[in-house]
mmCIF file of C-alpha atoms in Angstrom:
data_model
loop_
_atom_site.group_PDB
_atom_site.id
_atom_site.type_symbol
_atom_site.label_atom_id
_atom_site.label_comp_id
_atom_site.label_asym_id
_atom_site.label_seq_id
_atom_site.Cartn_x
_atom_site.Cartn_y
_atom_site.Cartn_z
ATOM 1 C CA UNK A 11 -33.554 80.988 2.492
ATOM 2 C CA UNK A 12 -34.701 83.506 5.090
ATOM 3 C CA UNK A 13 -31.794 84.353 7.405
ATOM 4 C CA UNK A 14 -34.542 84.238 10.483
ATOM 5 C CA UNK A 15 -34.772 80.403 9.623
ATOM 6 C CA UNK A 16 -30.985 79.981 9.625
ATOM 7 C CA UNK A 17 -29.694 77.761 12.406
ATOM 8 C CA UNK A 18 -27.777 78.307 15.063
ATOM 9 C CA UNK A 19 -25.228 75.621 15.281
ATOM 10 C CA UNK A 20 -23.673 74.450 12.073
ATOM 11 C CA UNK A 21 -21.962 71.077 11.218
ATOM 12 C CA UNK A 22 -18.944 71.435 9.088
ATOM 13 C CA UNK A 23 -18.595 68.162 7.253
ATOM 14 C CA UNK A 24 -14.651 68.817 5.872
ATOM 15 C CA UNK A 25 -12.642 65.283 4.609
ATOM 16 C CA UNK A 26 -16.298 63.147 4.557
ATOM 17 C CA UNK A 27 -16.612 60.339 2.014
ATOM 18 C CA UNK A 28 -19.578 60.840 0.646
ATOM 19 C CA UNK A 29 -21.492 57.806 2.226
ATOM 20 C CA UNK A 30 -20.861 59.168 5.607
ATOM 21 C CA UNK A 31 -21.498 62.743 4.637
ATOM 22 C CA UNK A 32 -25.209 60.869 3.671
ATOM 23 C CA UNK A 33 -25.201 59.760 7.308
ATOM 24 C CA UNK A 34 -24.293 62.603 9.188
ATOM 25 C CA UNK A 35 -26.857 64.062 6.898
ATOM 26 C CA UNK A 36 -29.724 61.783 8.255
ATOM 27 C CA UNK A 37 -28.985 61.662 11.356
ATOM 28 C CA UNK A 38 -29.224 65.489 11.858
ATOM 29 C CA UNK A 39 -32.701 65.558 9.572
ATOM 30 C CA UNK A 40 -33.824 64.116 12.491
ATOM 31 C CA UNK A 41 -33.527 67.732 14.592
ATOM 32 C CA UNK A 42 -35.897 69.561 12.193
ATOM 33 C CA UNK A 43 -33.417 72.562 11.259
ATOM 34 C CA UNK A 44 -32.400 72.906 14.439
ATOM 35 C CA UNK A 45 -28.820 72.122 12.879
ATOM 36 C CA UNK A 46 -27.066 73.343 9.261
ATOM 37 C CA UNK A 47 -24.947 71.063 7.660
ATOM 38 C CA UNK A 48 -21.768 73.057 6.219
ATOM 39 C CA UNK A 49 -20.453 70.717 3.209
ATOM 40 C CA UNK A 50 -17.181 72.457 2.307
ATOM 41 C CA UNK A 51 -15.694 72.880 -1.337
ATOM 42 C CA UNK A 52 -12.456 70.362 -0.713
ATOM 43 C CA UNK A 53 -14.886 67.558 -0.454
ATOM 44 C CA UNK A 54 -14.339 65.537 -3.703
ATOM 45 C CA UNK A 55 -17.928 64.442 -3.409
ATOM 46 C CA UNK A 56 -19.212 67.954 -2.309
ATOM 47 C CA UNK A 57 -21.574 68.605 -5.424
ATOM 48 C CA UNK A 58 -23.131 65.615 -5.351
ATOM 49 C CA UNK A 59 -23.268 65.202 -1.133
ATOM 50 C CA UNK A 60 -25.573 68.971 -1.120
ATOM 51 C CA UNK A 61 -27.014 66.896 -4.717
ATOM 52 C CA UNK A 62 -28.600 64.149 -3.003
ATOM 53 C CA UNK A 63 -28.570 65.105 0.302
ATOM 54 C CA UNK A 64 -31.385 67.773 0.047
ATOM 55 C CA UNK A 65 -32.854 65.566 -2.279
ATOM 56 C CA UNK A 66 -33.403 62.964 0.086
ATOM 57 C CA UNK A 67 -33.868 65.585 3.011
ATOM 58 C CA UNK A 68 -33.656 68.734 1.849
ATOM 59 C CA UNK A 69 -37.695 69.411 3.553
ATOM 60 C CA UNK A 70 -35.879 68.973 7.199
ATOM 61 C CA UNK A 71 -32.467 70.304 7.200
ATOM 62 C CA UNK A 72 -30.680 72.786 5.214
ATOM 63 C CA UNK A 73 -27.908 72.429 3.972
ATOM 64 C CA UNK A 74 -25.007 74.895 2.996
ATOM 65 C CA UNK A 75 -21.354 74.952 0.992
ATOM 66 C CA UNK A 76 -18.691 75.878 2.583
ATOM 67 C CA UNK A 77 -14.731 77.249 1.831
ATOM 68 C CA UNK A 78 -16.486 78.957 -1.094
ATOM 69 C CA UNK A 79 -12.734 81.470 -2.827
ATOM 70 C CA UNK A 80 -14.730 81.774 -5.548
ATOM 71 C CA UNK A 81 -17.990 82.508 -8.118
ATOM 72 C CA UNK A 82 -17.343 79.544 -9.813
ATOM 73 C CA UNK A 83 -17.465 77.258 -6.149
ATOM 74 C CA UNK A 84 -20.679 79.697 -5.340
ATOM 75 C CA UNK A 85 -22.523 79.093 -8.679
ATOM 76 C CA UNK A 86 -22.155 75.151 -8.579
ATOM 77 C CA UNK A 87 -23.134 74.701 -5.231
ATOM 78 C CA UNK A 88 -26.234 77.389 -5.683
ATOM 79 C CA UNK A 89 -27.172 75.187 -8.480
ATOM 80 C CA UNK A 90 -26.365 71.902 -6.801
ATOM 81 C CA UNK A 91 -29.384 73.543 -4.047
ATOM 82 C CA UNK A 92 -26.563 74.411 -1.549
ATOM 83 C CA UNK A 93 -29.441 77.022 0.475
ATOM 84 C CA UNK A 94 -26.343 78.757 2.299
ATOM 85 C CA UNK A 95 -22.425 79.627 2.010
ATOM 86 C CA UNK A 96 -19.338 80.133 4.085
ATOM 87 C CA UNK A 97 -15.404 81.003 3.662
ATOM 88 C CA UNK A 98 -12.518 81.540 5.293
ATOM 89 C CA UNK A 99 -11.975 84.488 3.612
ATOM 90 C CA UNK A 100 -14.269 87.922 2.863
ATOM 91 C CA UNK A 101 -16.498 87.558 -0.282
ATOM 92 C CA UNK A 102 -16.171 89.489 -3.175
ATOM 93 C CA UNK A 103 -18.673 91.736 -4.649
ATOM 94 C CA UNK A 104 -19.637 88.705 -7.579
ATOM 95 C CA UNK A 105 -20.114 85.989 -4.697
ATOM 96 C CA UNK A 106 -22.681 88.606 -3.011
ATOM 97 C CA UNK A 107 -24.665 89.816 -5.747
ATOM 98 C CA UNK A 108 -24.642 85.762 -6.505
ATOM 99 C CA UNK A 109 -25.952 85.168 -3.541
ATOM 100 C CA UNK A 110 -28.848 87.874 -3.021
ATOM 101 C CA UNK A 111 -29.891 87.091 -6.262
ATOM 102 C CA UNK A 112 -30.605 83.406 -5.184
ATOM 103 C CA UNK A 113 -31.589 83.858 -1.786
ATOM 104 C CA UNK A 114 -28.603 82.341 -0.632
ATOM 105 C CA UNK A 115 -27.098 82.985 3.364
ATOM 106 C CA UNK A 116 -23.784 84.056 3.108
ATOM 107 C CA UNK A 117 -20.984 84.000 5.570
ATOM 108 C CA UNK A 118 -17.763 85.227 5.155
ATOM 109 C CA UNK A 119 -15.350 85.088 7.518
ATOM 110 C CA UNK A 120 -12.959 88.225 9.370
ATOM 111 C CA UNK A 121 -10.434 88.421 12.043
ATOM 112 C CA UNK A 122 -10.756 92.309 12.718
ATOM 113 C CA UNK A 123 -12.722 95.022 13.212
ATOM 114 C CA UNK A 124 -12.308 96.425 9.917
ATOM 115 C CA UNK A 125 -13.189 93.054 8.054
ATOM 116 C CA UNK A 126 -16.404 92.460 9.908
ATOM 117 C CA UNK A 127 -17.584 96.356 9.490
ATOM 118 C CA UNK A 128 -16.542 95.708 5.912
ATOM 119 C CA UNK A 129 -18.260 92.455 5.422
ATOM 120 C CA UNK A 130 -21.536 93.614 6.601
ATOM 121 C CA UNK A 131 -21.590 96.950 4.556
ATOM 122 C CA UNK A 132 -21.482 94.752 1.609
ATOM 123 C CA UNK A 133 -24.420 92.938 2.375
ATOM 124 C CA UNK A 134 -22.532 89.542 5.183
ATOM 125 C CA UNK A 135 -25.916 88.073 6.664
ATOM 126 C CA UNK A 136 -23.932 86.245 9.364
ATOM 127 C CA UNK A 137 -19.667 86.957 9.769
ATOM 128 C CA UNK A 138 -17.797 83.802 10.682
ATOM 129 C CA UNK A 139 -14.888 85.064 13.096
ATOM 130 C CA UNK A 140 -12.342 82.767 12.245
ATOM 131 C CA UNK A 141 -9.965 81.160 14.042
ATOM 132 C CA UNK A 142 -12.124 81.582 16.651
ATOM 133 C CA UNK A 143 -10.246 79.742 18.591
ATOM 134 C CA UNK A 144 -7.056 81.630 18.178
ATOM 135 C CA UNK A 145 -8.846 85.515 18.665
ATOM 136 C CA UNK A 146 -10.299 84.546 21.383
ATOM 137 C CA UNK A 147 -14.386 84.877 23.085
ATOM 138 C CA UNK A 148 -13.667 88.119 24.131
ATOM 139 C CA UNK A 149 -13.158 88.694 20.363
ATOM 140 C CA UNK A 150 -17.162 89.034 20.266
ATOM 141 C CA UNK A 151 -17.573 91.167 22.996
ATOM 142 C CA UNK A 152 -14.963 93.957 21.451
ATOM 143 C CA UNK A 153 -16.091 93.872 18.540
ATOM 144 C CA UNK A 154 -19.963 94.877 19.161
ATOM 145 C CA UNK A 155 -18.240 97.532 21.743
ATOM 146 C CA UNK A 156 -18.178 100.497 18.556
ATOM 147 C CA UNK A 157 -20.309 98.660 16.592
ATOM 148 C CA UNK A 158 -23.450 97.706 18.063
ATOM 149 C CA UNK A 159 -24.711 94.034 18.060
ATOM 150 C CA UNK A 160 -24.211 92.086 15.195
ATOM 151 C CA UNK A 161 -24.524 88.277 14.263
ATOM 152 C CA UNK A 162 -21.450 86.656 14.203
ATOM 153 C CA UNK A 163 -20.248 82.819 14.061
ATOM 154 C CA UNK A 164 -17.846 81.066 15.803
ATOM 155 C CA UNK A 165 -15.935 79.365 13.785
ATOM 156 C CA UNK A 166 -12.328 77.170 14.374
ATOM 157 C CA UNK A 167 -11.905 75.283 17.556
ATOM 158 C CA UNK A 168 -14.950 75.335 18.475
ATOM 159 C CA UNK A 169 -16.008 72.169 21.243
ATOM 160 C CA UNK A 170 -18.764 71.659 24.014
ATOM 161 C CA UNK A 171 -15.662 72.752 26.580
ATOM 162 C CA UNK A 172 -15.711 76.813 25.060
ATOM 163 C CA UNK A 173 -18.700 77.158 22.908
ATOM 164 C CA UNK A 174 -20.899 78.910 25.545
ATOM 165 C CA UNK A 175 -17.935 81.244 26.328
ATOM 166 C CA UNK A 176 -18.436 81.954 23.013
ATOM 167 C CA UNK A 177 -22.350 82.417 22.955
ATOM 168 C CA UNK A 178 -21.797 84.591 26.266
ATOM 169 C CA UNK A 179 -19.623 87.212 24.586
ATOM 170 C CA UNK A 180 -22.307 87.773 21.924
ATOM 171 C CA UNK A 181 -21.720 84.953 19.366
ATOM 172 C CA UNK A 182 -25.189 84.112 18.134
ATOM 173 C CA UNK A 183 -23.803 81.280 15.969
ATOM 174 C CA UNK A 184 -21.513 78.268 16.437
ATOM 175 C CA UNK A 185 -19.894 76.010 13.525
ATOM 176 C CA UNK A 186 -17.918 73.518 14.629
ATOM 177 C CA UNK A 187 -15.956 70.670 12.728
ATOM 178 C CA UNK A 188 -13.954 67.810 13.722
ATOM 179 C CA UNK A 189 -14.955 68.446 17.308
ATOM 180 C CA UNK A 190 -19.156 68.046 16.577
ATOM 181 C CA UNK A 191 -19.265 64.196 16.143
ATOM 182 C CA UNK A 192 -16.948 61.537 18.153
ATOM 183 C CA UNK A 193 -14.971 60.677 15.677
ATOM 184 C CA UNK A 194 -15.108 56.784 16.378
ATOM 185 C CA UNK A 195 -18.964 56.968 17.005
ATOM 186 C CA UNK A 196 -19.418 58.188 13.098
ATOM 187 C CA UNK A 197 -16.224 55.579 11.815
ATOM 188 C CA UNK A 198 -18.292 53.179 13.524
ATOM 189 C CA UNK A 199 -21.826 54.548 11.976
ATOM 190 C CA UNK A 200 -22.687 54.778 15.925
ATOM 191 C CA UNK A 201 -26.203 57.142 14.876
ATOM 192 C CA UNK A 202 -27.454 57.371 18.581
ATOM 193 C CA UNK A 203 -23.853 58.829 20.250
ATOM 194 C CA UNK A 204 -24.135 60.757 16.679
ATOM 195 C CA UNK A 205 -27.587 62.348 17.531
ATOM 196 C CA UNK A 206 -25.763 62.792 21.247
ATOM 197 C CA UNK A 207 -23.717 64.751 20.221
ATOM 198 C CA UNK A 208 -25.773 66.909 18.010
ATOM 199 C CA UNK A 209 -28.012 67.151 21.053
ATOM 200 C CA UNK A 210 -24.988 68.548 23.322
ATOM 201 C CA UNK A 211 -24.347 71.674 20.983
ATOM 202 C CA UNK A 212 -27.723 72.365 21.015
ATOM 203 C CA UNK A 213 -28.160 72.811 24.660
ATOM 204 C CA UNK A 214 -25.306 75.103 24.742
ATOM 205 C CA UNK A 215 -27.977 77.634 23.774
ATOM 206 C CA UNK A 216 -29.819 76.759 26.923
ATOM 207 C CA UNK A 217 -27.103 77.751 29.226
#
């Protein structure tokens, strides 16, 4: 996957059933690659979701894997069709090597300036600042003061109320978990309200 085509918004699917994940993918596919989908490894069916999601909607949406903790998970997800990978920690050299060989976008996590610098030096395409809500929006501006403009993603507690503040402070990307869809709408398979949530998050980058 070309980093230039990586979407500004990533919807994080953690704890989704196979059916709900496929429903969410079908809804977000209508936004024509404006929103990416991260399927975390702690979903029991994560490989099947990635595989089947790509088979049905891969021409309309980019699907990746999240909570990648080791190279084995990375390899399994890539074989299932993952176009990008995120983790809650810094990636090891073998993960970077595999991802580069397979043209998969890497988004490791960092919580300090030193960790961000280390991940960029190792070849990270984007660095995920996590947990963003704990570190605060100003962290993005402070990191980029000495290091210059960097491709940073805010993940962890990001929602419609604080998303714009992260962007104003220098976040180029947002990753949203349980706040992405109204949970009642998701439970009731209300595709109209689910689509409205997606539109609301996309609008944050238009302000």
